[in-house]
Tab-separated table of C-alpha atoms in Angstrom:
chain	number	residue	atom	x	y	z
A	1	UNK	CA	-45.580	23.374	13.274
A	2	UNK	CA	-42.231	21.701	12.443
A	3	UNK	CA	-39.748	21.884	15.336
A	4	UNK	CA	-36.508	23.701	14.493
A	5	UNK	CA	-33.187	22.441	15.856
A	6	UNK	CA	-31.623	25.097	18.040
A	7	UNK	CA	-27.943	25.952	18.118
A	8	UNK	CA	-25.778	24.437	20.801
A	9	UNK	CA	-24.487	20.993	21.771
A	10	UNK	CA	-26.070	18.133	19.863
A	11	UNK	CA	-28.177	16.017	22.236
A	12	UNK	CA	-28.167	12.248	22.326
A	13	UNK	CA	-30.257	10.921	19.470
A	14	UNK	CA	-33.740	9.702	20.401
A	15	UNK	CA	-34.312	5.975	20.124
A	16	UNK	CA	-37.273	6.283	17.781
A	17	UNK	CA	-36.368	6.884	14.098
A	18	UNK	CA	-39.724	8.634	13.650
A	19	UNK	CA	-38.868	11.092	16.404
A	20	UNK	CA	-35.463	11.671	14.848
A	21	UNK	CA	-36.999	12.522	11.486
A	22	UNK	CA	-39.469	14.970	13.009
A	23	UNK	CA	-37.005	16.630	15.337
A	24	UNK	CA	-34.447	17.454	12.681
A	25	UNK	CA	-36.623	18.195	9.644
A	26	UNK	CA	-35.894	21.731	8.503
A	27	UNK	CA	-35.557	23.739	5.285
A	28	UNK	CA	-32.574	22.504	3.258
A	29	UNK	CA	-32.357	19.259	5.232
A	30	UNK	CA	-31.240	16.052	3.568
A	31	UNK	CA	-33.727	13.352	2.699
A	32	UNK	CA	-32.322	9.868	3.118
A	33	UNK	CA	-34.968	7.315	2.184
A	34	UNK	CA	-32.963	4.525	3.858
A	35	UNK	CA	-30.007	4.489	6.215
A	36	UNK	CA	-26.745	3.015	4.867
A	37	UNK	CA	-25.054	-0.123	6.228
A	38	UNK	CA	-23.416	0.367	9.630
A	39	UNK	CA	-19.944	-0.828	10.644
A	40	UNK	CA	-18.144	-0.732	13.992
A	41	UNK	CA	-14.559	0.463	14.378
A	42	UNK	CA	-12.720	-0.097	17.688
A	43	UNK	CA	-9.395	1.658	18.305
A	44	UNK	CA	-6.605	0.199	20.432
A	45	UNK	CA	-4.146	3.094	20.822
A	46	UNK	CA	-0.880	1.511	21.988
A	47	UNK	CA	2.091	0.219	20.018
A	48	UNK	CA	5.581	-0.983	20.944
A	49	UNK	CA	7.248	1.917	19.138
A	50	UNK	CA	5.950	4.784	17.003
A	51	UNK	CA	7.088	4.448	13.378
A	52	UNK	CA	8.594	7.596	11.821
A	53	UNK	CA	6.038	7.659	8.957
A	54	UNK	CA	2.959	6.999	11.121
A	55	UNK	CA	0.312	9.676	11.647
A	56	UNK	CA	-2.280	7.389	13.251
A	57	UNK	CA	-3.383	7.893	16.837
A	58	UNK	CA	-0.813	5.567	18.403
A	59	UNK	CA	1.108	5.881	21.659
A	60	UNK	CA	4.220	3.988	22.729
A	61	UNK	CA	3.476	1.458	25.444
A	62	UNK	CA	5.484	2.271	28.567
A	63	UNK	CA	5.176	-0.283	31.326
A	64	UNK	CA	2.071	-2.380	31.820
A	65	UNK	CA	-0.888	-1.327	29.696
A	66	UNK	CA	-4.082	-0.283	31.547
A	67	UNK	CA	-5.974	-2.878	29.510
A	68	UNK	CA	-8.886	-3.390	31.923
A	69	UNK	CA	-9.450	0.351	32.445
A	70	UNK	CA	-9.335	0.922	28.703
A	71	UNK	CA	-11.764	-1.898	27.894
A	72	UNK	CA	-14.085	-0.623	30.646
A	73	UNK	CA	-14.008	2.784	28.945
A	74	UNK	CA	-14.634	1.279	25.508
A	75	UNK	CA	-17.714	-0.493	26.860
A	76	UNK	CA	-18.944	2.775	28.398
A	77	UNK	CA	-18.333	4.516	25.070
A	78	UNK	CA	-20.374	1.879	23.262
A	79	UNK	CA	-23.197	1.989	25.818
A	80	UNK	CA	-23.366	5.791	25.568
A	81	UNK	CA	-23.480	5.587	21.747
A	82	UNK	CA	-26.362	3.115	21.544
A	83	UNK	CA	-29.200	5.692	21.291
A	84	UNK	CA	-27.680	6.994	18.023
A	85	UNK	CA	-27.817	3.601	16.307
A	86	UNK	CA	-30.816	2.042	17.982
A	87	UNK	CA	-32.218	-0.917	16.043
A	88	UNK	CA	-29.458	-0.974	13.410
A	89	UNK	CA	-27.407	-4.100	12.687
A	90	UNK	CA	-23.616	-4.099	12.578
A	91	UNK	CA	-22.343	-5.498	9.258
A	92	UNK	CA	-18.594	-5.481	9.937
A	93	UNK	CA	-16.224	-4.929	12.856
A	94	UNK	CA	-12.638	-3.672	12.582
A	95	UNK	CA	-10.215	-3.540	15.531
A	96	UNK	CA	-7.397	-1.175	14.581
A	97	UNK	CA	-4.575	0.759	16.166
A	98	UNK	CA	-1.888	1.204	17.304
A	99	UNK	CA	-1.227	-2.494	17.621
A	100	UNK	CA	-4.334	-4.406	18.755
A	101	UNK	CA	-2.301	-7.630	18.856
A	102	UNK	CA	-0.715	-6.279	22.051
A	103	UNK	CA	-4.063	-7.036	23.687
A	104	UNK	CA	-4.245	-10.178	25.808
A	105	UNK	CA	-6.362	-13.091	24.588
A	106	UNK	CA	-8.654	-12.585	27.584
A	107	UNK	CA	-8.934	-8.863	26.811
A	108	UNK	CA	-9.905	-9.476	23.199
A	109	UNK	CA	-12.441	-12.111	24.271
A	110	UNK	CA	-13.962	-9.674	26.762
A	111	UNK	CA	-14.086	-6.909	24.091
A	112	UNK	CA	-15.954	-9.028	21.548
A	113	UNK	CA	-18.277	-10.384	24.253
A	114	UNK	CA	-19.202	-6.792	25.145
A	115	UNK	CA	-19.852	-6.027	21.478
A	116	UNK	CA	-22.120	-9.053	21.066
A	117	UNK	CA	-23.969	-8.256	24.298
A	118	UNK	CA	-24.728	-4.660	23.295
A	119	UNK	CA	-25.107	-4.820	19.498
A	120	UNK	CA	-26.922	-6.994	16.962
A	121	UNK	CA	-24.208	-8.399	14.680
A	122	UNK	CA	-25.033	-9.572	11.164
A	123	UNK	CA	-24.709	-13.363	10.887
A	124	UNK	CA	-21.267	-14.113	9.500
A	125	UNK	CA	-20.111	-10.525	9.997
A	126	UNK	CA	-16.521	-9.843	8.937
A	127	UNK	CA	-14.500	-9.193	12.125
A	128	UNK	CA	-10.998	-7.930	11.321
A	129	UNK	CA	-8.118	-7.350	13.691
A	130	UNK	CA	-4.867	-5.576	12.850
A	131	UNK	CA	-1.638	-7.259	13.924
A	132	UNK	CA	2.071	-6.533	13.579
A	133	UNK	CA	4.948	-9.011	13.249
A	134	UNK	CA	6.924	-8.994	16.445
A	135	UNK	CA	3.725	-9.384	18.470
A	136	UNK	CA	2.792	-12.769	16.966
A	137	UNK	CA	2.281	-15.776	19.253
A	138	UNK	CA	0.622	-18.773	17.642
A	139	UNK	CA	-1.486	-19.768	20.669
A	140	UNK	CA	-2.689	-16.211	21.275
A	141	UNK	CA	-3.793	-15.868	17.653
A	142	UNK	CA	-5.723	-19.128	17.876
A	143	UNK	CA	-7.445	-17.652	20.935
A	144	UNK	CA	-8.263	-14.478	18.955
A	145	UNK	CA	-9.825	-16.682	16.275
A	146	UNK	CA	-11.798	-18.667	18.846
A	147	UNK	CA	-13.128	-15.389	20.307
A	148	UNK	CA	-14.621	-14.453	16.936
A	149	UNK	CA	-11.948	-12.685	14.874
A	150	UNK	CA	-12.296	-14.150	11.367
A	151	UNK	CA	-9.947	-11.883	9.384
A	152	UNK	CA	-6.422	-10.713	10.188
A	153	UNK	CA	-4.692	-7.682	8.687
A	154	UNK	CA	-0.911	-7.887	9.083
A	155	UNK	CA	1.341	-4.826	8.864
A	156	UNK	CA	4.309	-6.396	7.069
A	157	UNK	CA	5.332	-3.250	5.079
A	158	UNK	CA	8.407	-5.007	3.656
A	159	UNK	CA	10.255	-8.326	3.724
A	160	UNK	CA	13.584	-6.513	3.291
A	161	UNK	CA	15.531	-6.080	6.546
A	162	UNK	CA	17.221	-2.822	5.522
A	163	UNK	CA	13.911	-1.260	4.532
A	164	UNK	CA	12.224	-2.435	7.717
A	165	UNK	CA	14.993	-0.762	9.700
A	166	UNK	CA	14.638	2.465	7.688
A	167	UNK	CA	10.886	2.422	8.383
A	168	UNK	CA	11.477	2.026	12.112
A	169	UNK	CA	9.651	-1.306	12.283
A	170	UNK	CA	10.281	-3.485	15.339
A	171	UNK	CA	10.390	-6.731	13.325
A	172	UNK	CA	12.974	-8.143	10.932
A	173	UNK	CA	12.455	-10.186	7.760
A	174	UNK	CA	12.468	-13.536	9.620
A	175	UNK	CA	9.698	-12.341	11.955
A	176	UNK	CA	7.745	-11.034	8.976
A	177	UNK	CA	7.860	-14.432	7.281
A	178	UNK	CA	6.972	-16.222	10.515
A	179	UNK	CA	4.016	-13.896	11.095
A	180	UNK	CA	2.544	-14.671	7.680
A	181	UNK	CA	3.020	-18.403	8.254
A	182	UNK	CA	1.142	-18.213	11.570
A	183	UNK	CA	-1.617	-16.110	10.015
A	184	UNK	CA	-2.012	-18.497	7.065
A	185	UNK	CA	-2.197	-21.546	9.344
A	186	UNK	CA	-4.657	-19.899	11.761
A	187	UNK	CA	-6.980	-17.788	9.595
A	188	UNK	CA	-8.778	-18.596	6.373
A	189	UNK	CA	-9.037	-14.878	5.556
A	190	UNK	CA	-6.131	-12.454	5.962
A	191	UNK	CA	-4.631	-9.322	4.444
A	192	UNK	CA	-0.981	-8.352	4.023
A	193	UNK	CA	-0.066	-4.648	4.163
A	194	UNK	CA	2.969	-3.718	2.059
A	195	UNK	CA	4.489	-0.330	1.279
A	196	UNK	CA	6.432	0.762	-1.781
A	197	UNK	CA	8.494	3.791	-2.848
A	198	UNK	CA	10.485	3.280	0.360
A	199	UNK	CA	13.736	5.115	1.162
A	200	UNK	CA	16.371	4.056	-1.422
A	201	UNK	CA	14.136	1.211	-2.702
A	202	UNK	CA	14.805	-0.094	-6.218
A	203	UNK	CA	12.212	-1.490	-8.619
A	204	UNK	CA	13.665	-5.007	-8.203
A	205	UNK	CA	13.423	-4.739	-4.413
A	206	UNK	CA	9.780	-3.666	-4.648
A	207	UNK	CA	9.141	-6.600	-7.003
A	208	UNK	CA	10.783	-9.073	-4.598
A	209	UNK	CA	8.637	-7.796	-1.706
A	210	UNK	CA	5.477	-8.315	-3.748
A	211	UNK	CA	6.550	-11.744	-5.030
A	212	UNK	CA	7.342	-12.858	-1.484
A	213	UNK	CA	3.886	-11.743	-0.348
A	214	UNK	CA	2.206	-13.508	-3.283
A	215	UNK	CA	4.078	-16.746	-2.504
A	216	UNK	CA	1.812	-17.065	0.555
A	217	UNK	CA	-1.328	-16.702	-1.617
A	218	UNK	CA	-2.987	-14.123	0.666
A	219	UNK	CA	-6.703	-13.569	-0.014
A	220	UNK	CA	-6.121	-9.805	0.119
A	221	UNK	CA	-3.226	-7.392	-0.426
A	222	UNK	CA	-2.930	-3.720	0.446
A	223	UNK	CA	-0.166	-1.856	-1.389
A	224	UNK	CA	0.510	1.635	-0.036
A	225	UNK	CA	2.765	4.302	-1.508
A	226	UNK	CA	4.873	5.743	1.326
A	227	UNK	CA	3.873	9.366	1.866
A	228	UNK	CA	5.314	12.061	4.092
A	229	UNK	CA	2.460	12.877	6.477
A	230	UNK	CA	2.495	16.101	8.517
A	231	UNK	CA	3.581	15.868	12.165
A	232	UNK	CA	5.662	12.723	11.657
A	233	UNK	CA	9.402	12.184	12.067
A	234	UNK	CA	9.736	11.613	8.311
A	235	UNK	CA	8.048	14.953	7.622
A	236	UNK	CA	10.585	16.694	9.837
A	237	UNK	CA	13.589	14.690	8.621
A	238	UNK	CA	12.618	13.414	5.154
A	239	UNK	CA	14.608	10.439	3.834
A	240	UNK	CA	15.708	10.080	0.193
A	241	UNK	CA	12.739	8.578	-1.667
A	242	UNK	CA	12.350	7.208	-5.207
A	243	UNK	CA	11.453	9.917	-7.729
A	244	UNK	CA	8.053	10.139	-9.417
A	245	UNK	CA	9.129	8.127	-12.479
A	246	UNK	CA	10.476	5.247	-10.390
A	247	UNK	CA	7.355	5.337	-8.162
A	248	UNK	CA	5.184	5.135	-11.282
A	249	UNK	CA	7.218	2.164	-12.538
A	250	UNK	CA	6.628	0.437	-9.191
A	251	UNK	CA	2.898	1.102	-9.466
A	252	UNK	CA	2.821	-0.348	-12.996
A	253	UNK	CA	4.749	-3.411	-11.811
A	254	UNK	CA	2.278	-3.935	-8.959
A	255	UNK	CA	-0.732	-3.697	-11.298
A	256	UNK	CA	0.772	-6.174	-13.780
A	257	UNK	CA	2.039	-8.646	-11.176
A	258	UNK	CA	-1.141	-8.775	-9.082
A	259	UNK	CA	-3.350	-9.122	-12.171
A	260	UNK	CA	-1.203	-12.002	-13.450
A	261	UNK	CA	-1.548	-13.681	-10.031
A	262	UNK	CA	-5.363	-13.467	-10.147
A	263	UNK	CA	-5.973	-10.443	-7.930
A	264	UNK	CA	-8.584	-7.847	-8.780
A	265	UNK	CA	-7.580	-4.212	-8.271
A	266	UNK	CA	-10.813	-2.884	-6.761
A	267	UNK	CA	-9.640	0.190	-4.829
A	268	UNK	CA	-6.649	2.537	-5.114
A	269	UNK	CA	-4.477	0.493	-2.716
A	270	UNK	CA	-6.426	-2.776	-2.488
A	271	UNK	CA	-6.130	-6.056	-4.400
A	272	UNK	CA	-8.195	-9.155	-3.695
A	273	UNK	CA	-8.970	-12.641	-4.889
A	274	UNK	CA	-12.549	-13.220	-6.023
A	275	UNK	CA	-14.988	-12.650	-3.150
A	276	UNK	CA	-12.265	-11.538	-0.704
A	277	UNK	CA	-12.657	-7.755	-0.869
A	278	UNK	CA	-12.459	-6.062	2.544
A	279	UNK	CA	-16.120	-5.559	3.414
A	280	UNK	CA	-15.384	-3.080	6.205
A	281	UNK	CA	-13.296	-0.856	3.950
A	282	UNK	CA	-15.787	-1.152	1.084
A	283	UNK	CA	-18.389	0.311	3.427
A	284	UNK	CA	-16.149	3.360	3.964
A	285	UNK	CA	-15.584	3.835	0.234
A	286	UNK	CA	-19.300	3.487	-0.526
A	287	UNK	CA	-20.024	6.238	2.036
A	288	UNK	CA	-21.597	3.852	4.515
A	289	UNK	CA	-21.957	4.585	8.224
A	290	UNK	CA	-19.519	3.625	10.956
A	291	UNK	CA	-19.493	3.993	14.703
A	292	UNK	CA	-15.959	4.534	15.965
A	293	UNK	CA	-15.273	3.836	19.636
A	294	UNK	CA	-12.049	4.048	21.601
A	295	UNK	CA	-9.360	6.745	21.836
A	296	UNK	CA	-9.284	9.031	18.781
A	297	UNK	CA	-11.884	6.996	16.860
A	298	UNK	CA	-14.055	8.774	14.280
A	299	UNK	CA	-17.717	8.127	13.491
A	300	UNK	CA	-20.068	8.931	10.622
A	301	UNK	CA	-23.699	8.326	11.513
A	302	UNK	CA	-26.647	9.061	9.214
A	303	UNK	CA	-30.162	10.042	10.244
A	304	UNK	CA	-33.062	10.631	7.849
A	305	UNK	CA	-32.313	14.346	7.539
A	306	UNK	CA	-28.683	14.826	8.543
A	307	UNK	CA	-25.274	13.142	8.768
A	308	UNK	CA	-23.188	13.481	11.926
A	309	UNK	CA	-19.432	13.188	12.377
A	310	UNK	CA	-17.761	12.604	15.742
A	311	UNK	CA	-14.218	12.225	17.088
A	312	UNK	CA	-13.252	10.773	20.485
A	313	UNK	CA	-10.526	12.131	22.766
A	314	UNK	CA	-7.148	11.035	21.381
A	315	UNK	CA	-5.043	10.555	24.505
A	316	UNK	CA	-5.874	7.186	26.117
A	317	UNK	CA	-5.988	8.700	29.626
A	318	UNK	CA	-8.231	11.561	28.516
A	319	UNK	CA	-10.514	9.119	26.697
A	320	UNK	CA	-10.815	6.859	29.770
A	321	UNK	CA	-11.624	9.828	32.030
A	322	UNK	CA	-14.154	11.274	29.571
A	323	UNK	CA	-15.905	7.922	29.166
A	324	UNK	CA	-16.248	7.674	32.946
A	325	UNK	CA	-17.759	11.181	32.989
A	326	UNK	CA	-20.317	10.112	30.399
A	327	UNK	CA	-19.141	11.661	27.136
A	328	UNK	CA	-15.914	10.549	25.399
A	329	UNK	CA	-16.791	12.574	22.266
A	330	UNK	CA	-14.452	15.571	21.927
A	331	UNK	CA	-15.697	16.936	18.583
A	332	UNK	CA	-19.041	16.677	16.838
A	333	UNK	CA	-20.529	18.350	13.771
A	334	UNK	CA	-23.023	17.806	10.989
A	335	UNK	CA	-21.788	17.497	7.416
A	336	UNK	CA	-23.029	20.629	5.679
A	337	UNK	CA	-25.194	20.097	2.612
A	338	UNK	CA	-22.654	22.065	0.538
A	339	UNK	CA	-19.896	19.612	1.575
A	340	UNK	CA	-21.856	16.388	1.082
A	341	UNK	CA	-20.956	15.905	-2.591
A	342	UNK	CA	-17.236	16.263	-1.910
A	343	UNK	CA	-17.389	13.941	1.113
A	344	UNK	CA	-19.119	11.260	-0.965
A	345	UNK	CA	-16.798	11.580	-3.965
A	346	UNK	CA	-13.669	11.682	-1.792
A	347	UNK	CA	-14.484	8.085	-0.854
A	348	UNK	CA	-16.309	6.683	-3.890
A	349	UNK	CA	-13.710	7.806	-6.433
A	350	UNK	CA	-11.239	5.429	-4.770
A	351	UNK	CA	-13.242	2.525	-6.223
A	352	UNK	CA	-11.552	1.378	-9.438
A	353	UNK	CA	-14.800	0.014	-10.891
A	354	UNK	CA	-16.757	3.093	-9.848
A	355	UNK	CA	-20.327	3.249	-8.539
A	356	UNK	CA	-23.942	3.420	-9.636
A	357	UNK	CA	-25.111	7.082	-9.758
A	358	UNK	CA	-28.138	6.045	-7.671
A	359	UNK	CA	-25.776	5.369	-4.762
A	360	UNK	CA	-25.072	9.104	-4.534
A	361	UNK	CA	-28.725	9.845	-3.808
A	362	UNK	CA	-29.091	6.923	-1.410
A	363	UNK	CA	-26.099	7.943	0.722
A	364	UNK	CA	-26.336	11.764	0.573
A	365	UNK	CA	-30.087	12.397	0.333
A	366	UNK	CA	-29.356	14.710	-2.621
A	367	UNK	CA	-29.805	14.530	-6.389
A	368	UNK	CA	-26.752	13.743	-8.522
A	369	UNK	CA	-27.375	17.085	-10.266
A	370	UNK	CA	-25.853	18.729	-7.165
A	371	UNK	CA	-22.396	17.775	-8.496
A	372	UNK	CA	-23.133	17.897	-12.233
A	373	UNK	CA	-20.811	20.857	-12.876
A	374	UNK	CA	-17.807	19.022	-11.386
A	375	UNK	CA	-18.803	15.777	-13.142
A	376	UNK	CA	-18.909	17.558	-16.500
A	377	UNK	CA	-15.529	19.191	-15.921
A	378	UNK	CA	-13.881	15.932	-14.817
A	379	UNK	CA	-15.340	14.120	-17.825
A	380	UNK	CA	-14.145	16.817	-20.234
A	381	UNK	CA	-10.595	16.469	-18.863
A	382	UNK	CA	-10.608	12.708	-19.345
A	383	UNK	CA	-10.462	11.992	-15.611
A	384	UNK	CA	-13.910	10.437	-15.340
A	385	UNK	CA	-16.135	8.050	-17.282
A	386	UNK	CA	-19.892	8.141	-16.769
A	387	UNK	CA	-23.155	6.935	-18.201
A	388	UNK	CA	-26.608	6.422	-16.681
A	389	UNK	CA	-25.450	3.267	-14.855
A	390	UNK	CA	-21.864	4.035	-13.876
A	391	UNK	CA	-19.477	6.740	-12.692
A	392	UNK	CA	-15.816	5.781	-12.398
A	393	UNK	CA	-12.352	7.315	-12.638
A	394	UNK	CA	-10.510	6.658	-15.891
A	395	UNK	CA	-6.967	5.315	-15.806
A	396	UNK	CA	-5.817	8.941	-15.971
A	397	UNK	CA	-8.216	9.797	-13.134
A	398	UNK	CA	-6.727	7.042	-11.001
A	399	UNK	CA	-3.232	8.421	-11.642
A	400	UNK	CA	-4.301	11.923	-10.638
A	401	UNK	CA	-6.857	10.974	-8.028
A	402	UNK	CA	-6.147	13.904	-5.687
A	403	UNK	CA	-6.746	16.376	-8.512
A	404	UNK	CA	-9.958	14.574	-9.459
A	405	UNK	CA	-11.262	14.551	-5.891
A	406	UNK	CA	-10.482	18.232	-5.399
A	407	UNK	CA	-12.678	19.147	-8.370
A	408	UNK	CA	-15.699	18.309	-6.197
A	409	UNK	CA	-14.709	20.689	-3.397
A	410	UNK	CA	-16.695	23.489	-4.969
A	411	UNK	CA	-19.679	21.205	-5.483
C-alpha cells in the first residue's frame, strides 16, 4: 500500500531521499529523476534609507542593528532547514538585502563560517554579496573578501547626481565612482547594477551612465528598466518617466553599446564578459533549487515527487522570534502540477539564448507536451523559436516578454 499524504501542515522532510520518495508518491505526483542544483540565498533586511522605487523586504536601520541576534536567528533558520536538503551540495551563495554591506566584517565572517560548518559547499562556489555606495570602506571590503566573498554586486543605479537624488539614493556620483574603484581593486569578479528610463532621463544621459560603467571594465553588468512597483512611494506619487519610444531607444542603445564592448546579453537584464555570467542567477532562471534563509527570504526546494515553496517572516523582529521558537517559515505550499509549466517558463524565457527542451522534464518532472498548446500559440505569433534542441524567445518575444510568459498561465 502506498502511503497518502494527509492534509495539514507540511512536516519536516525526512533525511532519507528514499523515504521522501515513498512518503509523497501519489496519483498525479511529479517524477523528478534527479534533483536540480541547489543554491543558498541569505537575506540581510536593513538599509540606511528605503528608496522610493524599492519593493524588496528592506527596513530602515534606526539605531544600532541587532546584528548578533539576527545572525543567531539565521543560523537557527539554517539548522532547522537542514533535513529538507540533507546530502545536497550548495553550488552558489548570494547575500542580498537590504544592504548587506552594513554588516560588520566580524559579522560577515561569522555568517560564512556558520554556512561552511553546516553545509557542504561546492569547491570554488560563487559567493556574492550585495553592496551599496555610501557603505564602502576599503579595509572592510578586503575583510569580506578574506572571509570568502568572491563576487561583489554594487547597486550604483546611476552616475548622475540629479538622477541619484531623484531615486532617493544615499550616495552621490563621487561616492559611486569611488565604490567601483574599491570594488575593482579588491575583487576579481564584480557586477554593476544600473537603471535606465529614470525620471526625466535623456538618451544621452543613459548613454553616459553606461559608458562610465564600461570604463571600469566590469565582468558583469545588470541593466534594469525602472518600473513602478506596487506599495512603493513611486507607485503612490509617480514621477515623470520617459515614454515607451524613448525607453525602447535606450534599450536599443544598451544592446548595441554592450555588444560592441564585448558583453554577451544572456538574460533580459544581464550582460557579461565570457565566462562571467552570474551563476547564482542562472540557477534561478534554469528553475534550479534555492534555500532562502533570513527575514522574508523565499525558497524553492524539489523532492522526487513534489516541489515546495516557502517564505520566511518579513519583519526582522518577527523572524528572530520565530527562529527562536523553532519555525521561521510563515508560508509554505507545494507548486501545483497545473502551475508547474508556467513557473518554469516564467524563469526560463528570460534566457536570451533559450534552453534545451529536455531541461523542462528534468526540472518539472513532466513531459514538454504539457505546455505544447502554449508553445504552438507563441510560435505562431512569432514570439518563440523552437526545434528539437532549443526553445527560445525571438527578438519580438524578448520585447513582449510579459505577454509571452502569460501565455503559459493556462498551461
